[in-house]
């Protein structure tokens, strides 16, 4: 992927709706935020993952995976759309009931080169977004998604730089695609999120992948989140294993976090 500077105007494409929620418009698409809470073993919320919702002018809803892989054609569009997403997520989170907790933000690995630029690291994640809010970098969890990247070493340098600035680093969906032992060893994340398929397999008696994930996380001192908890039995089993945190429809669905 070719490194390119962002020429789009973030502020010009972000506004607030009638309820005070931050939204963004980009190339005919409307971007908005929902949040799914994450809980500790006592079911106290410790944070929330920001999830992007995308719709067209006609009202068609587009899944984020389709939007980023099929509707955006250039490096600049990808980086800009991701920046817009982070911008509205941070703004909406900071005025919600979750503002004192941790905010989990998704990061596309192949856009990591853009995060080293002034437009992203200093502006989109830095002073012009966080400073006007009540959030600190120590509240922001940069969650690296499971996609492959053209250069793992660049991703490692970028996440290392963010960690130096106080951001928390997480690996999403361990056990799928590039979210594996190698990436854990390279990035040395603070948090590893286990993919729901690993939990489903464990509940069916297939424990190898889950044990590997626990060992990989332990090797770098990372905490563990069990994702995709959809039943009481899954939650009970993960608690018995000493998992640190939990996320899934059994506990809470993604929802709009209205301003306080």
mmCIF file of C-alpha atoms in Angstrom:
data_model
loop_
_atom_site.group_PDB
_atom_site.id
_atom_site.type_symbol
_atom_site.label_atom_id
_atom_site.label_comp_id
_atom_site.label_asym_id
_atom_site.label_seq_id
_atom_site.Cartn_x
_atom_site.Cartn_y
_atom_site.Cartn_z
ATOM 1 C CA UNK A 1 0.000 0.000 0.000
ATOM 2 C CA UNK A 2 1.370 3.422 -0.948
ATOM 3 C CA UNK A 3 1.723 5.955 1.854
ATOM 4 C CA UNK A 4 -0.285 9.080 1.112
ATOM 5 C CA UNK A 5 -1.113 12.196 3.047
ATOM 6 C CA UNK A 6 -4.734 12.899 3.851
ATOM 7 C CA UNK A 7 -6.228 15.879 2.071
ATOM 8 C CA UNK A 8 -9.805 15.523 3.276
ATOM 9 C CA UNK A 9 -11.317 17.909 5.787
ATOM 10 C CA UNK A 10 -12.389 15.952 8.878
ATOM 11 C CA UNK A 11 -14.223 18.798 10.611
ATOM 12 C CA UNK A 12 -16.134 19.660 7.454
ATOM 13 C CA UNK A 13 -17.640 16.186 7.224
ATOM 14 C CA UNK A 14 -18.575 15.742 10.901
ATOM 15 C CA UNK A 15 -21.739 17.138 12.450
ATOM 16 C CA UNK A 16 -24.207 16.479 15.269
ATOM 17 C CA UNK A 17 -27.712 15.158 14.740
ATOM 18 C CA UNK A 18 -30.854 16.304 16.536
ATOM 19 C CA UNK A 19 -29.978 14.158 19.575
ATOM 20 C CA UNK A 20 -26.457 15.552 19.833
ATOM 21 C CA UNK A 21 -24.741 12.442 18.443
ATOM 22 C CA UNK A 22 -21.705 12.930 16.224
ATOM 23 C CA UNK A 23 -22.100 11.576 12.695
ATOM 24 C CA UNK A 24 -19.968 11.809 9.562
ATOM 25 C CA UNK A 25 -20.712 11.999 5.869
ATOM 26 C CA UNK A 26 -18.341 10.602 3.265
ATOM 27 C CA UNK A 27 -18.914 10.058 -0.460
ATOM 28 C CA UNK A 28 -22.659 9.567 -0.009
ATOM 29 C CA UNK A 29 -22.354 7.364 3.088
ATOM 30 C CA UNK A 30 -23.497 8.202 6.615
ATOM 31 C CA UNK A 31 -21.224 6.962 9.422
ATOM 32 C CA UNK A 32 -22.446 6.629 13.005
ATOM 33 C CA UNK A 33 -21.422 4.956 16.266
ATOM 34 C CA UNK A 34 -22.780 2.202 18.458
ATOM 35 C CA UNK A 35 -21.067 0.761 21.519
ATOM 36 C CA UNK A 36 -20.947 -2.740 22.999
ATOM 37 C CA UNK A 37 -19.991 -2.887 26.695
ATOM 38 C CA UNK A 38 -17.177 -5.122 27.967
ATOM 39 C CA UNK A 39 -17.402 -6.559 31.482
ATOM 40 C CA UNK A 40 -15.139 -8.006 34.150
ATOM 41 C CA UNK A 41 -15.861 -11.310 35.887
ATOM 42 C CA UNK A 42 -18.159 -9.532 38.362
ATOM 43 C CA UNK A 43 -20.169 -8.093 35.464
ATOM 44 C CA UNK A 44 -18.975 -4.568 36.133
ATOM 45 C CA UNK A 45 -18.501 -2.664 32.849
ATOM 46 C CA UNK A 46 -14.834 -1.790 32.226
ATOM 47 C CA UNK A 47 -15.264 -0.234 28.806
ATOM 48 C CA UNK A 48 -17.033 -0.426 25.477
ATOM 49 C CA UNK A 49 -16.052 -1.258 21.916
ATOM 50 C CA UNK A 50 -16.983 1.349 19.325
ATOM 51 C CA UNK A 51 -18.627 -0.215 16.278
ATOM 52 C CA UNK A 52 -19.271 1.582 13.020
ATOM 53 C CA UNK A 53 -22.672 1.717 11.382
ATOM 54 C CA UNK A 54 -22.820 2.715 7.714
ATOM 55 C CA UNK A 55 -25.840 3.608 5.590
ATOM 56 C CA UNK A 56 -26.450 5.155 2.187
ATOM 57 C CA UNK A 57 -28.622 8.128 1.286
ATOM 58 C CA UNK A 58 -31.365 5.656 0.381
ATOM 59 C CA UNK A 59 -31.208 4.017 3.818
ATOM 60 C CA UNK A 60 -29.360 0.844 2.792
ATOM 61 C CA UNK A 61 -27.249 -0.523 5.670
ATOM 62 C CA UNK A 62 -23.752 -1.705 4.707
ATOM 63 C CA UNK A 63 -21.675 -3.993 6.960
ATOM 64 C CA UNK A 64 -18.306 -2.411 7.875
ATOM 65 C CA UNK A 65 -16.376 -5.357 6.424
ATOM 66 C CA UNK A 66 -18.053 -4.828 3.039
ATOM 67 C CA UNK A 67 -17.690 -1.050 3.232
ATOM 68 C CA UNK A 68 -13.938 -1.106 3.830
ATOM 69 C CA UNK A 69 -13.170 -3.963 1.442
ATOM 70 C CA UNK A 70 -15.462 -3.164 -1.494
ATOM 71 C CA UNK A 71 -16.730 0.423 -1.372
ATOM 72 C CA UNK A 72 -13.447 2.254 -0.777
ATOM 73 C CA UNK A 73 -11.045 2.176 -3.696
ATOM 74 C CA UNK A 74 -7.870 4.016 -2.664
ATOM 75 C CA UNK A 75 -5.418 4.112 0.235
ATOM 76 C CA UNK A 76 -6.458 7.676 0.999
ATOM 77 C CA UNK A 77 -10.150 6.783 1.132
ATOM 78 C CA UNK A 78 -9.480 3.861 3.474
ATOM 79 C CA UNK A 79 -7.315 5.909 5.837
ATOM 80 C CA UNK A 80 -9.704 8.846 5.790
ATOM 81 C CA UNK A 81 -12.806 6.739 6.448
ATOM 82 C CA UNK A 82 -11.039 5.066 9.368
ATOM 83 C CA UNK A 83 -10.025 8.478 10.718
ATOM 84 C CA UNK A 84 -13.590 9.755 10.428
ATOM 85 C CA UNK A 85 -14.794 6.690 12.304
ATOM 86 C CA UNK A 86 -12.339 7.182 15.153
ATOM 87 C CA UNK A 87 -13.236 10.856 15.324
ATOM 88 C CA UNK A 88 -16.969 10.311 15.815
ATOM 89 C CA UNK A 89 -16.407 7.328 18.123
ATOM 90 C CA UNK A 90 -14.194 9.356 20.457
ATOM 91 C CA UNK A 91 -16.613 12.291 20.456
ATOM 92 C CA UNK A 92 -19.674 10.130 21.098
ATOM 93 C CA UNK A 93 -17.952 8.057 23.781
ATOM 94 C CA UNK A 94 -16.715 11.136 25.625
ATOM 95 C CA UNK A 95 -20.251 12.470 26.115
ATOM 96 C CA UNK A 96 -21.805 9.109 27.056
ATOM 97 C CA UNK A 97 -22.341 7.133 30.251
ATOM 98 C CA UNK A 98 -19.136 5.219 29.446
ATOM 99 C CA UNK A 99 -16.846 8.270 29.365
ATOM 100 C CA UNK A 100 -14.995 7.253 32.547
ATOM 101 C CA UNK A 101 -14.242 3.760 31.206
ATOM 102 C CA UNK A 102 -12.056 2.413 28.376
ATOM 103 C CA UNK A 103 -12.857 2.969 24.716
ATOM 104 C CA UNK A 104 -11.938 0.148 22.319
ATOM 105 C CA UNK A 105 -11.245 1.407 18.778
ATOM 106 C CA UNK A 106 -10.710 -0.879 15.784
ATOM 107 C CA UNK A 107 -7.554 -0.466 13.698
ATOM 108 C CA UNK A 108 -7.082 -1.857 10.191
ATOM 109 C CA UNK A 109 -3.550 -3.337 10.054
ATOM 110 C CA UNK A 110 -2.874 -2.207 6.486
ATOM 111 C CA UNK A 111 -3.634 1.389 7.441
ATOM 112 C CA UNK A 112 -1.030 1.336 10.202
ATOM 113 C CA UNK A 113 1.430 3.263 8.001
ATOM 114 C CA UNK A 114 -1.047 6.178 7.976
ATOM 115 C CA UNK A 115 -1.225 6.209 11.767
ATOM 116 C CA UNK A 116 2.400 7.344 11.907
ATOM 117 C CA UNK A 117 1.554 10.554 10.051
ATOM 118 C CA UNK A 118 0.700 13.862 11.679
ATOM 119 C CA UNK A 119 -2.845 13.658 10.303
ATOM 120 C CA UNK A 120 -3.648 10.490 12.248
ATOM 121 C CA UNK A 121 -1.478 10.187 15.319
ATOM 122 C CA UNK A 122 -1.268 13.844 16.314
ATOM 123 C CA UNK A 123 -4.555 15.156 14.945
ATOM 124 C CA UNK A 124 -7.095 12.344 14.658
ATOM 125 C CA UNK A 125 -6.060 10.555 17.841
ATOM 126 C CA UNK A 126 -4.264 13.416 19.520
ATOM 127 C CA UNK A 127 -4.826 16.979 20.569
ATOM 128 C CA UNK A 128 -7.727 17.920 18.305
ATOM 129 C CA UNK A 129 -9.874 14.946 19.319
ATOM 130 C CA UNK A 130 -8.864 13.844 22.794
ATOM 131 C CA UNK A 131 -7.857 17.163 24.346
ATOM 132 C CA UNK A 132 -11.278 18.851 23.938
ATOM 133 C CA UNK A 133 -12.865 15.794 25.567
ATOM 134 C CA UNK A 134 -12.432 14.322 29.031
ATOM 135 C CA UNK A 135 -10.553 11.302 27.657
ATOM 136 C CA UNK A 136 -6.892 10.448 28.174
ATOM 137 C CA UNK A 137 -4.756 8.209 25.958
ATOM 138 C CA UNK A 138 -4.667 5.658 28.802
ATOM 139 C CA UNK A 139 -8.416 5.126 28.236
ATOM 140 C CA UNK A 140 -8.052 4.353 24.537
ATOM 141 C CA UNK A 141 -7.562 0.727 23.477
ATOM 142 C CA UNK A 142 -6.290 0.438 19.895
ATOM 143 C CA UNK A 143 -7.685 -2.907 18.768
ATOM 144 C CA UNK A 144 -5.737 -4.366 15.832
ATOM 145 C CA UNK A 145 -8.083 -6.350 13.608
ATOM 146 C CA UNK A 146 -7.332 -9.825 12.309
ATOM 147 C CA UNK A 147 -6.577 -8.907 8.684
ATOM 148 C CA UNK A 148 -3.181 -9.507 7.110
ATOM 149 C CA UNK A 149 -0.813 -6.605 6.599
ATOM 150 C CA UNK A 150 1.823 -5.978 3.963
ATOM 151 C CA UNK A 151 4.394 -5.361 6.678
ATOM 152 C CA UNK A 152 4.154 -6.690 10.233
ATOM 153 C CA UNK A 153 7.258 -4.737 11.246
ATOM 154 C CA UNK A 154 5.573 -1.448 10.293
ATOM 155 C CA UNK A 155 2.532 -2.458 12.306
ATOM 156 C CA UNK A 156 4.813 -3.304 15.231
ATOM 157 C CA UNK A 157 6.573 0.075 15.058
ATOM 158 C CA UNK A 158 3.274 1.930 14.901
ATOM 159 C CA UNK A 159 1.686 0.139 17.846
ATOM 160 C CA UNK A 160 4.912 0.563 19.789
ATOM 161 C CA UNK A 161 4.812 4.292 19.167
ATOM 162 C CA UNK A 162 1.186 4.472 20.268
ATOM 163 C CA UNK A 163 2.017 2.499 23.414
ATOM 164 C CA UNK A 164 4.735 5.037 24.226
ATOM 165 C CA UNK A 165 2.042 7.737 24.065
ATOM 166 C CA UNK A 166 -0.031 5.852 26.636
ATOM 167 C CA UNK A 167 -2.491 4.033 24.364
ATOM 168 C CA UNK A 168 -3.418 0.435 25.202
ATOM 169 C CA UNK A 169 -2.798 -2.144 22.464
ATOM 170 C CA UNK A 170 -5.101 -5.114 21.850
ATOM 171 C CA UNK A 171 -5.234 -7.923 19.290
ATOM 172 C CA UNK A 172 -8.725 -8.732 18.038
ATOM 173 C CA UNK A 173 -10.170 -12.150 17.172
ATOM 174 C CA UNK A 174 -7.201 -14.293 18.186
ATOM 175 C CA UNK A 175 -7.398 -17.592 16.340
ATOM 176 C CA UNK A 176 -8.534 -16.163 12.997
ATOM 177 C CA UNK A 177 -6.491 -14.979 9.989
ATOM 178 C CA UNK A 178 -3.408 -13.017 11.116
ATOM 179 C CA UNK A 179 -4.414 -12.718 14.775
ATOM 180 C CA UNK A 180 -2.070 -15.489 15.825
ATOM 181 C CA UNK A 181 0.891 -16.332 18.055
ATOM 182 C CA UNK A 182 3.305 -14.541 15.703
ATOM 183 C CA UNK A 183 1.402 -11.253 15.885
ATOM 184 C CA UNK A 184 1.175 -11.521 19.659
ATOM 185 C CA UNK A 185 4.940 -12.030 19.838
ATOM 186 C CA UNK A 186 5.544 -9.097 17.462
ATOM 187 C CA UNK A 187 3.182 -6.544 19.021
ATOM 188 C CA UNK A 188 3.304 -7.637 22.674
ATOM 189 C CA UNK A 189 -0.232 -6.370 23.276
ATOM 190 C CA UNK A 190 -1.770 -5.438 26.594
ATOM 191 C CA UNK A 191 -4.962 -7.348 25.730
ATOM 192 C CA UNK A 192 -5.790 -10.393 23.592
ATOM 193 C CA UNK A 193 -9.392 -10.918 22.492
ATOM 194 C CA UNK A 194 -10.292 -14.554 21.860
ATOM 195 C CA UNK A 195 -12.460 -15.124 18.796
ATOM 196 C CA UNK A 196 -15.909 -16.561 19.480
ATOM 197 C CA UNK A 197 -15.152 -19.672 17.388
ATOM 198 C CA UNK A 198 -12.459 -20.668 19.887
ATOM 199 C CA UNK A 199 -14.984 -20.410 22.710
ATOM 200 C CA UNK A 200 -17.559 -22.398 20.745
ATOM 201 C CA UNK A 201 -14.977 -25.116 20.041
ATOM 202 C CA UNK A 202 -13.975 -25.248 23.710
ATOM 203 C CA UNK A 203 -17.582 -25.777 24.749
ATOM 204 C CA UNK A 204 -17.701 -28.691 22.284
ATOM 205 C CA UNK A 205 -14.670 -30.314 23.902
ATOM 206 C CA UNK A 206 -12.012 -28.931 21.546
ATOM 207 C CA UNK A 207 -9.661 -27.029 23.846
ATOM 208 C CA UNK A 208 -6.356 -26.858 21.934
ATOM 209 C CA UNK A 209 -6.870 -23.419 20.340
ATOM 210 C CA UNK A 210 -8.107 -21.857 23.556
ATOM 211 C CA UNK A 211 -5.165 -23.244 25.529
ATOM 212 C CA UNK A 212 -2.787 -21.894 22.876
ATOM 213 C CA UNK A 213 -4.383 -18.467 23.158
ATOM 214 C CA UNK A 214 -4.109 -18.429 26.928
ATOM 215 C CA UNK A 215 -0.442 -19.433 26.737
ATOM 216 C CA UNK A 216 0.364 -16.846 24.056
ATOM 217 C CA UNK A 217 -1.298 -14.070 26.056
ATOM 218 C CA UNK A 218 0.455 -15.154 29.239
ATOM 219 C CA UNK A 219 3.837 -15.116 27.465
ATOM 220 C CA UNK A 220 3.571 -11.334 26.933
ATOM 221 C CA UNK A 221 1.655 -10.539 30.123
ATOM 222 C CA UNK A 222 -1.563 -9.676 28.296
ATOM 223 C CA UNK A 223 -5.044 -9.751 29.773
ATOM 224 C CA UNK A 224 -7.712 -11.763 27.951
ATOM 225 C CA UNK A 225 -11.186 -10.899 26.710
ATOM 226 C CA UNK A 226 -13.580 -13.667 25.694
ATOM 227 C CA UNK A 227 -15.586 -12.355 22.741
ATOM 228 C CA UNK A 228 -18.892 -13.563 21.385
ATOM 229 C CA UNK A 229 -20.336 -14.775 24.688
ATOM 230 C CA UNK A 230 -23.864 -15.719 23.666
ATOM 231 C CA UNK A 231 -25.002 -18.151 26.375
ATOM 232 C CA UNK A 232 -24.921 -18.488 30.138
ATOM 233 C CA UNK A 233 -22.948 -21.726 29.731
ATOM 234 C CA UNK A 234 -20.213 -20.015 27.717
ATOM 235 C CA UNK A 235 -19.941 -17.264 30.313
ATOM 236 C CA UNK A 236 -19.759 -19.780 33.163
ATOM 237 C CA UNK A 237 -17.069 -21.846 31.447
ATOM 238 C CA UNK A 238 -14.902 -18.827 30.632
ATOM 239 C CA UNK A 239 -15.182 -17.519 34.188
ATOM 240 C CA UNK A 240 -14.031 -20.888 35.516
ATOM 241 C CA UNK A 241 -10.923 -20.579 33.336
ATOM 242 C CA UNK A 242 -10.051 -17.269 34.957
ATOM 243 C CA UNK A 243 -10.661 -15.134 31.859
ATOM 244 C CA UNK A 244 -10.284 -11.436 32.712
ATOM 245 C CA UNK A 245 -13.063 -9.794 30.673
ATOM 246 C CA UNK A 246 -16.136 -10.685 28.630
ATOM 247 C CA UNK A 247 -18.077 -9.364 25.652
ATOM 248 C CA UNK A 248 -21.070 -10.679 23.761
ATOM 249 C CA UNK A 249 -24.808 -10.638 23.133
ATOM 250 C CA UNK A 250 -25.519 -12.656 26.287
ATOM 251 C CA UNK A 251 -24.169 -9.734 28.307
ATOM 252 C CA UNK A 252 -25.127 -6.714 26.192
ATOM 253 C CA UNK A 253 -25.960 -5.846 22.594
ATOM 254 C CA UNK A 254 -24.359 -2.927 20.739
ATOM 255 C CA UNK A 255 -26.412 0.204 21.211
ATOM 256 C CA UNK A 256 -26.408 3.929 20.645
ATOM 257 C CA UNK A 257 -24.867 5.765 23.592
ATOM 258 C CA UNK A 258 -26.880 8.928 23.903
ATOM 259 C CA UNK A 259 -25.299 12.094 25.312
ATOM 260 C CA UNK A 260 -25.743 12.646 29.026
#
